[in-house]
Coordinates of C-alpha atoms in Angstrom, one line a residue:
Chain Z
M1 CA 5.4 -40.4 103.9
P2 CA 2.0 -40.0 103.5
N3 CA 0.0 -37.7 105.3
D4 CA -2.3 -39.2 106.9
F5 CA -1.5 -39.2 111.1
P6 CA -1.0 -40.7 113.2
R7 CA 0.5 -43.3 112.4
L8 CA 1.6 -47.0 114.2
V9 CA 5.2 -46.9 113.3
T10 CA 8.8 -49.2 113.9
I11 CA 12.7 -48.3 112.9
G12 CA 14.6 -50.1 113.2
C13 CA 17.8 -52.3 112.3
N14 CA 18.6 -55.8 112.4
H15 CA 20.4 -59.1 111.4
H16 CA 19.1 -59.1 108.7
N17 CA 20.0 -56.3 107.1
T18 CA 22.7 -55.5 109.1
P19 CA 26.0 -57.0 109.3
L20 CA 27.6 -58.0 112.7
E21 CA 30.6 -55.6 112.5
V22 CA 27.7 -52.9 112.3
R23 CA 25.7 -53.9 114.8
E24 CA 27.5 -54.2 117.8
R25 CA 28.6 -50.7 117.0
L26 CA 25.5 -50.1 116.6
A27 CA 24.4 -51.9 120.0
L28 CA 22.4 -49.1 122.8
S29 CA 23.8 -49.2 126.4
A30 CA 21.3 -48.9 128.8
D31 CA 22.0 -45.4 129.4
G32 CA 21.7 -45.6 126.0
V33 CA 18.6 -47.3 125.6
K34 CA 17.4 -44.7 129.5
Q35 CA 17.8 -41.8 126.8
L36 CA 16.7 -42.6 123.7
Q37 CA 13.0 -43.1 126.0
G38 CA 14.0 -39.9 127.8
E39 CA 14.0 -37.7 124.4
L40 CA 11.3 -39.9 122.8
V41 CA 8.7 -39.1 126.1
K42 CA 9.6 -35.8 125.4
H43 CA 9.2 -35.5 121.3
G44 CA 6.1 -33.6 121.3
D45 CA 5.4 -35.7 117.4
I46 CA 5.0 -39.1 119.2
R47 CA 2.0 -39.7 121.2
E48 CA 3.4 -43.8 122.6
S49 CA 6.2 -45.2 122.3
A50 CA 8.7 -47.8 122.5
V51 CA 12.1 -49.4 121.8
L52 CA 13.1 -52.7 121.7
N53 CA 17.1 -53.0 122.5
T54 CA 19.0 -56.9 121.6
C55 CA 21.4 -58.5 120.3
N56 CA 20.2 -58.0 116.6
R57 CA 17.9 -56.0 116.7
I58 CA 17.7 -52.1 118.2
E59 CA 13.3 -50.8 116.6
I60 CA 11.6 -48.6 118.0
Y61 CA 7.2 -48.9 117.7
M62 CA 5.5 -45.7 118.4
V63 CA 2.5 -44.0 117.3
S64 CA 3.1 -41.3 115.0
E65 CA 1.5 -37.4 115.1
N66 CA 3.5 -35.5 113.1
G67 CA 6.7 -35.0 111.0
N68 CA 9.0 -37.5 108.6
A69 CA 9.4 -40.5 112.2
L70 CA 12.8 -41.2 110.7
D71 CA 13.3 -38.2 110.8
Q72 CA 12.2 -37.8 114.3
V73 CA 13.9 -41.5 115.5
A74 CA 17.9 -40.0 114.5
E75 CA 17.6 -36.5 115.1
M76 CA 16.9 -38.2 118.9
L77 CA 19.3 -41.0 118.1
G78 CA 22.0 -39.1 117.1
S79 CA 22.1 -37.3 120.6
I80 CA 23.4 -39.9 122.1
E81 CA 26.7 -39.6 122.7
G82 CA 28.3 -41.9 120.3
F83 CA 26.6 -43.6 118.4
P84 CA 26.4 -43.9 114.5
V85 CA 23.5 -42.3 113.2
Q86 CA 24.3 -41.9 109.4
E87 CA 25.5 -46.0 110.0
F88 CA 21.6 -46.9 111.7
L89 CA 20.1 -44.5 108.1
E90 CA 22.6 -46.3 105.9
H91 CA 20.7 -49.8 107.5
V92 CA 18.0 -48.9 108.6
Y93 CA 13.9 -49.9 107.7
L94 CA 10.4 -48.9 108.5
H95 CA 7.0 -50.5 108.6
E96 CA 4.5 -48.2 108.7
D97 CA 0.4 -49.3 109.3
V98 CA -0.5 -53.5 108.6
A99 CA 2.7 -54.0 107.8
A100 CA 4.3 -52.5 111.3
I101 CA 1.4 -55.3 113.0
N102 CA 2.9 -58.1 111.1
H103 CA 6.7 -57.1 111.2
A104 CA 5.1 -56.3 115.2
F105 CA 3.7 -60.1 114.7
Q106 CA 6.7 -62.0 113.9
V107 CA 9.2 -61.0 115.5
A108 CA 7.9 -61.5 118.5
S109 CA 6.9 -65.3 116.9
G110 CA 10.3 -65.7 117.1
L111 CA 10.2 -66.0 113.3
D112 CA 12.8 -63.0 112.9
S113 CA 15.1 -63.9 114.0
Q114 CA 18.1 -65.2 113.1
M115 CA 17.8 -68.4 115.3
V116 CA 14.7 -69.4 113.7
G117 CA 11.1 -70.3 115.6
E118 CA 13.5 -69.2 119.0
T119 CA 11.5 -67.8 121.9
Q120 CA 13.7 -65.4 124.4
I121 CA 12.3 -62.9 121.7
L122 CA 9.1 -63.2 123.0
G123 CA 10.8 -62.4 127.0
Q124 CA 12.6 -59.1 125.3
I125 CA 9.8 -58.2 123.4
K126 CA 7.9 -58.0 127.1
T127 CA 10.5 -56.4 128.9
S128 CA 11.1 -53.6 126.7
Y129 CA 7.3 -52.9 126.4
A130 CA 7.2 -53.0 131.0
N131 CA 10.3 -51.7 130.5
A132 CA 7.5 -48.7 128.0
T133 CA 4.7 -49.0 130.2
A134 CA 6.3 -48.3 133.7
R135 CA 7.9 -45.5 132.1
K136 CA 4.2 -43.5 131.2
M137 CA 4.8 -44.3 127.1
V138 CA 2.5 -46.4 125.8
G139 CA -0.9 -45.3 125.9
P140 CA -4.5 -47.9 123.7
T141 CA -2.6 -48.4 120.6
L142 CA 0.7 -49.7 121.4
H143 CA -1.2 -51.5 124.5
K144 CA -3.2 -53.7 121.6
F145 CA -0.3 -53.3 118.9
F146 CA 1.8 -55.4 122.3
Q147 CA -0.4 -57.7 123.9
K148 CA -2.2 -58.6 119.7
A149 CA 2.6 -59.4 119.0
F150 CA 1.7 -61.8 122.5
Q151 CA -1.4 -63.5 120.9
A152 CA 0.6 -64.0 117.8
A153 CA 3.2 -65.5 118.9
K154 CA 1.5 -67.2 120.7
W155 CA -0.7 -69.0 118.4
A156 CA 2.9 -69.9 116.3
R157 CA 4.2 -71.2 119.1
T158 CA 1.0 -72.8 120.3
E159 CA -0.5 -74.0 116.9
T160 CA 2.6 -74.6 114.5
K161 CA 5.5 -76.5 114.2
I162 CA 7.8 -73.7 113.4
G163 CA 9.9 -74.7 116.8
T164 CA 9.8 -78.6 115.9
G165 CA 13.6 -79.4 115.1
Q166 CA 15.0 -76.2 116.2
V167 CA 18.7 -76.9 117.7
S168 CA 19.6 -74.2 121.6
L169 CA 22.2 -71.9 121.4
G170 CA 23.9 -73.9 123.8
N171 CA 23.8 -77.3 122.4
I172 CA 25.3 -76.1 119.1
A173 CA 28.5 -74.8 121.4
V174 CA 28.0 -78.7 123.3
E175 CA 28.2 -80.2 119.9
L176 CA 30.6 -77.9 117.9
A177 CA 32.9 -78.6 121.3
T178 CA 33.0 -82.4 121.4
R179 CA 34.4 -81.3 117.8
I180 CA 37.5 -80.6 119.5
F181 CA 37.3 -82.0 122.5
G182 CA 35.6 -85.7 121.9
K183 CA 34.3 -86.5 125.1
L184 CA 34.0 -83.1 127.6
L185 CA 34.3 -84.6 131.1
V186 CA 38.0 -83.0 131.4
S187 CA 37.6 -79.9 129.9
R188 CA 37.5 -76.4 132.1
T189 CA 35.0 -74.2 130.8
L190 CA 35.2 -70.9 131.9
V191 CA 32.2 -68.6 131.5
I192 CA 32.5 -64.4 131.5
G193 CA 29.6 -62.5 132.0
S194 CA 26.4 -64.2 133.7
G195 CA 23.4 -62.5 131.2
E196 CA 21.5 -65.2 130.2
V197 CA 22.6 -66.4 126.4
G198 CA 25.2 -67.1 129.2
R199 CA 22.9 -68.8 131.3
E200 CA 22.2 -71.4 128.6
V201 CA 25.2 -72.3 127.1
A202 CA 27.5 -72.0 130.2
K203 CA 24.5 -75.0 131.4
A204 CA 24.4 -77.0 128.1
F205 CA 28.5 -77.4 129.4
R206 CA 27.9 -78.9 132.4
S207 CA 24.4 -81.1 131.6
R208 CA 27.0 -82.5 129.5
G209 CA 29.5 -83.0 132.3
V210 CA 32.1 -80.6 132.0
A211 CA 35.2 -81.1 134.3
C212 CA 34.8 -77.4 135.8
M213 CA 33.4 -74.2 135.1
S214 CA 34.9 -70.7 135.9
I215 CA 32.2 -67.6 136.2
A216 CA 34.0 -64.1 136.4
S217 CA 31.5 -61.7 136.5
R218 CA 32.0 -57.7 137.0
T219 CA 27.8 -58.2 138.5
H220 CA 29.1 -60.1 141.8
E221 CA 25.7 -61.4 142.3
R222 CA 24.9 -62.8 139.2
A223 CA 28.2 -64.4 139.9
E224 CA 27.0 -66.5 142.6
E225 CA 23.3 -66.8 141.0
L226 CA 25.1 -68.6 137.8
S227 CA 27.2 -70.9 140.3
R228 CA 24.9 -72.4 142.2
E229 CA 22.8 -73.1 139.5
V230 CA 25.8 -74.7 137.1
D231 CA 27.8 -75.6 140.6
G232 CA 30.3 -74.0 139.4
L233 CA 32.6 -71.7 141.1
V234 CA 33.2 -67.4 141.2
I235 CA 37.1 -66.4 140.4
P236 CA 38.1 -62.6 140.4
F237 CA 36.5 -60.9 137.5
N238 CA 40.3 -58.9 137.6
T239 CA 41.7 -62.3 137.5
W240 CA 40.2 -64.4 134.6
Q241 CA 42.6 -63.5 132.2
D242 CA 44.6 -64.7 134.0
T243 CA 43.1 -68.6 133.9
L244 CA 43.5 -68.3 130.0
P245 CA 45.9 -70.7 129.3
Y246 CA 44.5 -73.3 132.1
V247 CA 40.7 -73.7 130.4
D248 CA 39.8 -75.6 127.1
I249 CA 36.6 -74.2 126.6
G250 CA 35.7 -69.9 127.1
I251 CA 31.0 -68.1 127.4
F252 CA 31.8 -64.7 127.0
A253 CA 28.4 -62.9 127.6
T254 CA 29.8 -59.9 129.3
S255 CA 27.9 -56.1 127.9
A256 CA 30.9 -55.0 127.6
P257 CA 31.5 -51.1 125.2
M258 CA 34.1 -53.4 123.8
N259 CA 36.9 -55.8 123.0
I260 CA 37.9 -57.2 126.6
L261 CA 40.2 -60.3 124.8
D262 CA 42.4 -59.6 122.0
K263 CA 44.4 -61.2 120.1
E264 CA 47.8 -61.2 121.9
T265 CA 46.3 -61.4 124.7
L266 CA 45.0 -64.3 122.9
K267 CA 48.2 -65.8 121.2
K268 CA 49.9 -65.3 125.4
A269 CA 48.4 -67.8 126.0
L270 CA 48.0 -70.0 123.1
E271 CA 51.4 -70.5 123.3
K272 CA 51.3 -71.9 127.6
R273 CA 49.0 -74.8 126.2
P274 CA 50.2 -75.6 122.4
R275 CA 49.4 -79.1 121.9
K276 CA 45.7 -78.1 123.2
P277 CA 43.1 -76.4 121.2
L278 CA 40.6 -73.7 122.9
F279 CA 36.9 -73.3 121.9
L280 CA 35.7 -69.8 122.5
I281 CA 32.4 -69.1 122.2
D282 CA 31.6 -65.1 122.1
L283 CA 28.1 -64.3 122.6
A284 CA 28.2 -60.3 123.5
L285 CA 27.5 -57.7 121.6
P286 CA 29.2 -55.4 120.9
R287 CA 31.6 -58.5 121.0
D288 CA 34.1 -59.8 123.4
I289 CA 37.0 -61.2 121.6
A290 CA 38.7 -59.3 119.2
A291 CA 37.4 -60.7 115.5
D292 CA 41.0 -61.5 114.1
A293 CA 41.6 -63.4 117.1
A294 CA 39.7 -66.0 114.1
E295 CA 43.3 -66.5 112.4
L296 CA 45.9 -67.6 115.6
P297 CA 46.1 -71.2 114.8
N298 CA 44.9 -73.8 117.8
L299 CA 41.3 -72.1 118.2
Y300 CA 38.3 -72.2 117.4
L301 CA 36.2 -68.9 117.3
Y302 CA 32.1 -68.4 117.2
N303 CA 29.9 -65.4 117.8
L304 CA 26.2 -65.3 117.6
D305 CA 25.8 -65.0 113.8
D306 CA 28.5 -68.3 113.5
L307 CA 26.7 -70.3 115.8
A308 CA 22.5 -69.1 114.6
G309 CA 24.3 -70.1 110.7
I310 CA 24.6 -73.5 111.8
A311 CA 22.0 -73.8 114.1
N312 CA 19.5 -72.6 110.9
E313 CA 21.6 -75.4 108.8
N314 CA 17.8 -77.7 109.7
L315 CA 15.7 -74.8 108.4
Q316 CA 14.3 -75.8 105.0
N317 CA 13.5 -79.4 106.6
R318 CA 11.3 -75.7 108.6
Q319 CA 10.6 -73.6 105.4
K320 CA 7.1 -74.6 104.6
E321 CA 6.3 -74.6 107.9
V322 CA 7.4 -71.2 108.5
D323 CA 5.5 -69.8 105.1
Q324 CA 2.4 -71.4 106.2
C325 CA 2.8 -69.3 109.0
L326 CA 4.2 -66.3 107.5
S327 CA 1.2 -66.3 105.3
E328 CA -1.9 -66.7 108.4
L329 CA 0.4 -63.9 110.2
Q330 CA -0.4 -61.9 108.0
R331 CA -3.3 -62.4 108.1
K332 CA -4.0 -61.8 112.2
A333 CA -1.4 -58.4 110.7
Q334 CA -5.0 -57.4 108.5
Y335 CA -7.5 -57.9 110.7
T336 CA -6.0 -56.6 114.4
W337 CA -5.4 -53.3 112.2
K338 CA -8.4 -53.7 110.4
S339 CA -10.3 -53.5 115.1
M340 CA -8.3 -50.9 115.9
K341 CA -9.4 -48.8 113.3
L342 CA -12.9 -49.7 114.1
R343 CA -12.5 -49.1 118.3
G344 CA -11.0 -45.4 116.9
A345 CA -8.1 -46.5 118.3
A346 CA -7.1 -43.0 116.2
I347 CA -4.5 -44.5 113.7
G348 CA -4.8 -44.2 110.4
S349 CA -8.6 -43.2 110.7
Q350 CA -8.0 -41.3 107.8
G351 CA -5.8 -43.4 105.4
D352 CA -6.4 -46.3 104.0
Chain A
M1 CA 36.2 -103.7 95.0
A2 CA 35.1 -104.2 98.6
Y3 CA 37.3 -101.0 99.8
M4 CA 35.5 -99.3 97.1
V5 CA 31.8 -100.0 98.1
A6 CA 32.5 -99.4 101.8
L7 CA 34.2 -95.7 100.0
A8 CA 30.1 -95.7 98.0
L9 CA 28.3 -97.2 100.9
T10 CA 29.6 -93.7 102.9
V11 CA 28.8 -91.3 100.6
V12 CA 25.7 -92.4 100.4
R13 CA 24.6 -92.5 103.1
L14 CA 26.1 -89.0 104.1
S15 CA 24.4 -87.5 101.4
K16 CA 21.3 -88.8 103.1
R17 CA 22.3 -86.2 106.2
R18 CA 22.9 -90.2 107.7
P19 CA 25.5 -91.5 109.8
P20 CA 28.4 -93.6 108.5
M21 CA 27.5 -97.6 109.2
H22 CA 30.7 -98.7 110.9
G23 CA 29.3 -102.2 111.5
L24 CA 28.0 -102.9 107.8
N25 CA 31.9 -101.1 106.8
L26 CA 34.1 -102.9 109.4
V27 CA 32.7 -106.4 106.9
I28 CA 32.6 -104.8 103.8
I29 CA 36.3 -103.7 104.1
L30 CA 37.2 -106.9 106.5
G31 CA 36.1 -109.2 103.9
G32 CA 37.8 -107.1 100.6
W33 CA 40.9 -108.3 102.9
L34 CA 40.7 -111.6 102.9
L35 CA 40.2 -111.4 99.7
Q36 CA 43.6 -109.5 99.6
S37 CA 45.4 -111.9 101.9
I38 CA 44.2 -114.8 98.9
G39 CA 46.2 -113.3 96.3
L40 CA 48.3 -112.3 98.3
W41 CA 48.8 -115.9 99.5
M42 CA 48.8 -117.3 96.3
L43 CA 51.5 -114.5 95.0
G44 CA 53.6 -115.0 97.3
T45 CA 53.6 -118.6 97.0
E46 CA 54.1 -118.8 93.5
A47 CA 56.9 -116.6 94.8
A48 CA 58.9 -118.5 98.2
S49 CA 58.6 -115.0 99.9
C50 CA 57.0 -113.0 100.4
P51 CA 54.8 -111.2 97.2
I52 CA 57.4 -107.4 97.0
R53 CA 58.3 -108.8 93.8
N54 CA 57.7 -106.0 91.4
P55 CA 55.5 -102.8 91.6
F56 CA 52.1 -104.2 91.7
E57 CA 52.9 -106.2 94.3
V58 CA 54.0 -103.4 97.2
L59 CA 51.5 -101.4 96.3
Q60 CA 49.1 -104.6 96.3
F61 CA 50.9 -105.5 99.7
V62 CA 50.9 -101.8 100.8
S63 CA 47.6 -101.6 100.2
W64 CA 47.0 -104.6 102.3
S65 CA 48.9 -103.2 105.3
I66 CA 46.7 -100.2 105.4
V67 CA 43.5 -102.1 105.8
I68 CA 44.9 -104.8 108.3
L69 CA 46.2 -102.2 110.1
Y70 CA 43.6 -100.6 110.5
L71 CA 41.3 -103.5 111.8
F72 CA 43.5 -104.4 114.5
T73 CA 44.2 -100.4 115.1
G74 CA 41.5 -98.0 114.7
Q75 CA 38.8 -101.1 116.5
V76 CA 41.1 -99.6 119.3
F77 CA 41.6 -95.9 118.5
R78 CA 37.8 -96.1 117.3
L79 CA 37.1 -92.7 115.1
S80 CA 34.8 -92.1 113.0
L81 CA 35.3 -91.9 109.3
F82 CA 39.0 -93.9 109.8
G83 CA 37.5 -97.1 108.3
T84 CA 36.0 -95.0 105.3
G85 CA 39.3 -92.8 104.4
S86 CA 41.4 -95.7 105.3
A87 CA 39.9 -98.6 102.8
S88 CA 40.0 -95.0 100.8
L89 CA 43.7 -95.3 100.6
A90 CA 44.1 -98.8 99.7
A91 CA 41.2 -99.0 96.7
I92 CA 43.5 -95.8 96.0
I93 CA 46.5 -97.7 95.7
S94 CA 45.5 -101.1 95.1
V95 CA 42.8 -98.9 91.5
A96 CA 47.6 -97.5 91.3
A97 CA 49.0 -100.5 91.0
Y98 CA 46.9 -101.8 88.6
L99 CA 46.9 -98.9 85.9
I100 CA 50.9 -98.7 86.3
P101 CA 51.7 -100.5 82.9
G102 CA 54.4 -103.3 83.3
A103 CA 54.0 -103.0 87.0
A104 CA 53.5 -106.8 87.4
K105 CA 56.5 -108.5 85.5
V106 CA 58.8 -110.0 87.4
S107 CA 62.2 -110.4 85.9
S108 CA 65.3 -112.6 88.3
A109 CA 65.9 -109.1 89.3
S110 CA 62.9 -109.0 91.0
L111 CA 63.4 -111.9 93.3
I112 CA 64.8 -111.2 96.5
G113 CA 66.8 -114.2 97.5
G114 CA 67.3 -116.8 100.3
D115 CA 68.9 -113.6 102.8
P116 CA 66.1 -113.7 105.2
R117 CA 67.2 -110.1 106.1
I118 CA 66.1 -108.0 103.8
N119 CA 62.6 -110.4 103.7
A120 CA 62.3 -109.4 107.6
H121 CA 63.7 -105.6 106.4
A122 CA 61.0 -105.1 102.6
A123 CA 58.2 -106.6 104.6
L124 CA 59.1 -103.9 107.6
A125 CA 59.4 -101.3 105.2
L126 CA 56.5 -102.1 103.2
F127 CA 54.2 -102.6 106.4
S128 CA 55.7 -99.4 107.8
Y129 CA 54.3 -98.0 104.7
G130 CA 50.8 -99.4 105.9
I131 CA 50.8 -96.9 108.9
F132 CA 53.5 -94.3 106.8
G133 CA 48.8 -94.1 104.8
L134 CA 47.5 -94.4 108.3
L135 CA 49.3 -91.7 109.4
A136 CA 48.0 -89.8 106.1
V137 CA 44.9 -90.6 105.9
L138 CA 44.3 -89.4 109.8
S139 CA 45.7 -86.4 108.3
V140 CA 43.5 -85.2 105.7
L141 CA 40.6 -86.0 108.3
Y142 CA 42.5 -83.6 110.5
V143 CA 42.5 -81.2 108.1
L144 CA 39.3 -81.1 107.1
Q145 CA 38.0 -81.6 110.6
N146 CA 39.8 -77.7 111.7
N147 CA 38.6 -76.3 107.8
S148 CA 35.2 -77.1 108.6
L149 CA 35.6 -75.5 112.5
K150 CA 37.2 -72.3 110.9
N151 CA 34.7 -72.3 108.8
K152 CA 31.5 -72.4 110.6
K153 CA 31.0 -75.4 108.9
N154 CA 29.1 -77.9 110.3
A155 CA 26.8 -80.1 107.7
G156 CA 27.1 -83.4 106.0
I157 CA 30.8 -85.1 106.6
F158 CA 31.6 -82.5 108.9
R159 CA 29.6 -83.4 111.8
F160 CA 30.8 -87.2 111.7
L161 CA 34.3 -86.3 111.6
P162 CA 36.8 -87.7 114.6
S163 CA 37.6 -85.0 117.3
I164 CA 41.1 -82.7 117.2
V165 CA 42.3 -83.7 120.1
D166 CA 40.9 -87.5 119.7
M167 CA 43.0 -87.6 116.0
D168 CA 46.3 -85.9 117.0
A169 CA 46.4 -88.0 120.4
V170 CA 46.8 -90.6 117.6
L171 CA 48.8 -89.3 115.1
M172 CA 51.2 -89.0 117.8
R173 CA 50.4 -92.9 118.7
L174 CA 51.0 -93.8 114.8
L175 CA 53.8 -91.4 114.2
V176 CA 56.1 -93.1 117.5
T177 CA 54.7 -96.6 115.9
A178 CA 55.7 -95.9 112.5
C179 CA 59.0 -94.4 112.3
I180 CA 60.3 -97.7 115.5
V181 CA 58.7 -100.1 112.3
Y182 CA 60.7 -98.0 109.7
T183 CA 64.0 -97.4 111.7
V184 CA 63.6 -101.9 112.7
S185 CA 63.7 -102.7 108.8
V186 CA 66.2 -100.0 107.8
S187 CA 68.4 -101.6 110.7
I188 CA 68.1 -104.8 109.4
G189 CA 68.2 -103.9 106.2
A190 CA 71.8 -102.4 106.7
Q191 CA 72.7 -105.3 108.0
Y192 CA 73.0 -106.9 105.1
W193 CA 73.7 -104.2 102.7
R194 CA 76.5 -103.8 105.2
E195 CA 78.3 -107.4 104.2
H196 CA 76.7 -107.0 99.8
L197 CA 77.0 -103.1 99.3
D198 CA 77.9 -103.6 95.7
E199 CA 74.7 -104.9 95.9
V200 CA 73.2 -101.4 96.8
A201 CA 72.4 -98.5 94.6
L202 CA 73.8 -95.1 95.4
P203 CA 69.9 -93.6 94.9
K204 CA 67.9 -96.4 97.2
L205 CA 69.4 -95.5 100.2
I206 CA 70.1 -92.4 100.1
T207 CA 66.3 -91.3 100.1
T208 CA 65.0 -94.4 102.3
F209 CA 67.9 -93.0 104.9
A210 CA 66.0 -89.7 103.8
L211 CA 63.2 -91.1 103.9
L212 CA 63.6 -92.0 107.9
I213 CA 65.5 -89.0 109.2
A214 CA 62.2 -87.2 107.2
Y215 CA 60.1 -89.1 110.2
W216 CA 62.2 -88.8 113.0
L217 CA 62.5 -84.9 112.4
V218 CA 58.6 -84.4 112.0
L219 CA 58.8 -86.9 116.1
F220 CA 61.8 -84.4 117.4
L221 CA 59.4 -81.6 115.7
R222 CA 55.6 -82.7 117.1
A223 CA 57.5 -84.0 120.2
T224 CA 59.7 -80.3 121.2
N225 CA 55.7 -78.2 120.0
K226 CA 57.3 -77.0 116.9
L227 CA 54.8 -78.5 115.5
L228 CA 51.7 -79.2 115.4
G229 CA 48.1 -79.2 114.3
T230 CA 47.7 -78.6 110.5
R231 CA 51.4 -78.2 110.2
L232 CA 52.3 -81.6 111.4
A233 CA 49.4 -82.7 110.0
W234 CA 50.3 -81.5 106.3
S235 CA 53.7 -83.0 106.9
C236 CA 52.3 -86.4 107.2
I237 CA 50.5 -86.1 104.2
G238 CA 53.5 -85.1 102.4
L239 CA 56.0 -87.8 103.5
L240 CA 53.1 -89.8 102.1
I241 CA 53.5 -89.2 99.0
A242 CA 57.0 -88.7 99.5
A243 CA 57.3 -93.1 100.6
L244 CA 55.3 -93.5 97.2
L245 CA 57.8 -91.7 95.2
I246 CA 60.7 -93.0 96.3
L247 CA 59.2 -96.5 95.4
W248 CA 60.2 -95.4 92.4
P249 CA 64.5 -95.1 93.2
V250 CA 63.9 -98.4 94.7
E251 CA 62.0 -100.2 92.8
A252 CA 64.1 -99.6 90.3
S253 CA 67.9 -100.3 92.5
R254 CA 65.7 -103.9 92.1
G255 CA 67.9 -106.2 90.5
Y256 CA 72.1 -103.8 90.9
G257 CA 74.5 -105.5 89.4
K258 CA 72.7 -108.6 88.5
D259 CA 71.2 -109.8 85.2
E260 CA 68.1 -109.2 84.2
P261 CA 66.0 -111.4 82.4
I262 CA 61.7 -111.8 82.2
T263 CA 60.8 -114.9 83.6
S264 CA 56.6 -114.4 84.4
Q265 CA 53.3 -112.3 84.6
S266 CA 52.6 -112.0 88.5
Q267 CA 49.0 -110.0 88.5
P268 CA 46.3 -112.4 89.3

């Protein structure tokens, strides 16, 4: 690491270099994020910071004044109970200064996303920024860093065609369900959890006229809210397993720290409905459904990686547009970096 | 040729990531079937009976049965790529009929004779082969769809395959129909065999009844939920192969107990 300080640093792991089974071990709970934020605030060598924690990436943006940023982050993550620091270090990437800005622009624009061109990530970054601001972790450098990233994302969304032809997770899930059940008018759907991705997929199924939709969530209010949106029926969370033999499509999107549905339970449910296939969509990370359940006959299990892979099948049609966008974002990142230095944001002022 | 054109047209469309042209495919298959019907009619006129005097005619009749069954049932079931699959199988069987050496030989032993029960038995048996063929075509589509879904493939042909649930329902209906038609065929034949045991070869009897039992067994296992999904599909594919293979002992038994001087070539 160069010796010129302070430096703008991004440290993280994402879906590009970290397999799903590792990502689910690296996923931080809400409490874990708070603890990490607390550690970052306390750290004497870190002037500003923010944490982005999604199902596909964990990234720490910071202005480091001294020392080895990676060692510092590893030490802080190590203080979180059960966090596999070694695995994190095996898959970690580190971007500094202009590279950190360029990376943030790509992330905010959805170009670094698993489903290239998606817009949900921008909302997630805004939430991370708002949380960090609320905790007074953000100073002038990261304020500018985030504002420029949001501008870059807006430019990419409105001035390029990176989102053209991009299909949503919901539409992909519905298309897969159609390949299994044909018309969905008699299909019964169960939604477990009420997170944003789960809601999007549930709405897609409702728009295609599934027969009925049951919703179970640990947070009853959120389940009620979703049930109003999709005209569904809220069932008590502790009874959803009993309904498994009677549903055709299951959408799982809880924030449970481990599997809530194992192969044996599914096997028993399938035995009660031998002629009917079961389509399960696991949108959670860590995954809600044991991966080995996919081996069961008559069961079609898809997780986030699977759906994203299908979504990107048409990426080659947009590749030229994506390449042009990446090139322009790089130019914008260079310009932002120079402007930050000129305005005395005290970043890498001795370097370059 | 028309069946192969239908297949080629679908392959070209799919390679361009476009859906198959069902209407055009149907017209091409119908055209091919009409030409095949004219050919079989000419052979039937020459034979003064159902044109199934030799392996060539038998295979052409099976191919013709597959297509006519598709033309009727395909429009009811409305399963994507079912027509292309049926035309492909019909094309393979038709080509095989041309490639088998000496398949078109007609001997006096080849003639079915004047007993209408044997004519009815043979025609119905080969018609049931058409249903076996459709079952196998649908089973192949089922296996493809299941494997693509299990392996998370969504591009190309897989997007246009019929749904798992629809195919399962049609498989069951075709299986029931196949069992009934084949049973009626064997029952009619049994009436004749009872009276002319000396004219019936034992291998033909054994293989015919074995096939009948096998299809009923598969139907029973499906009805009792013991044979489902891809296992059912593979069973139907295996049974079609077995059914085609037993045409050899059936063909070999022609003229059992009779002299068989060669009289002509029937291939048009």
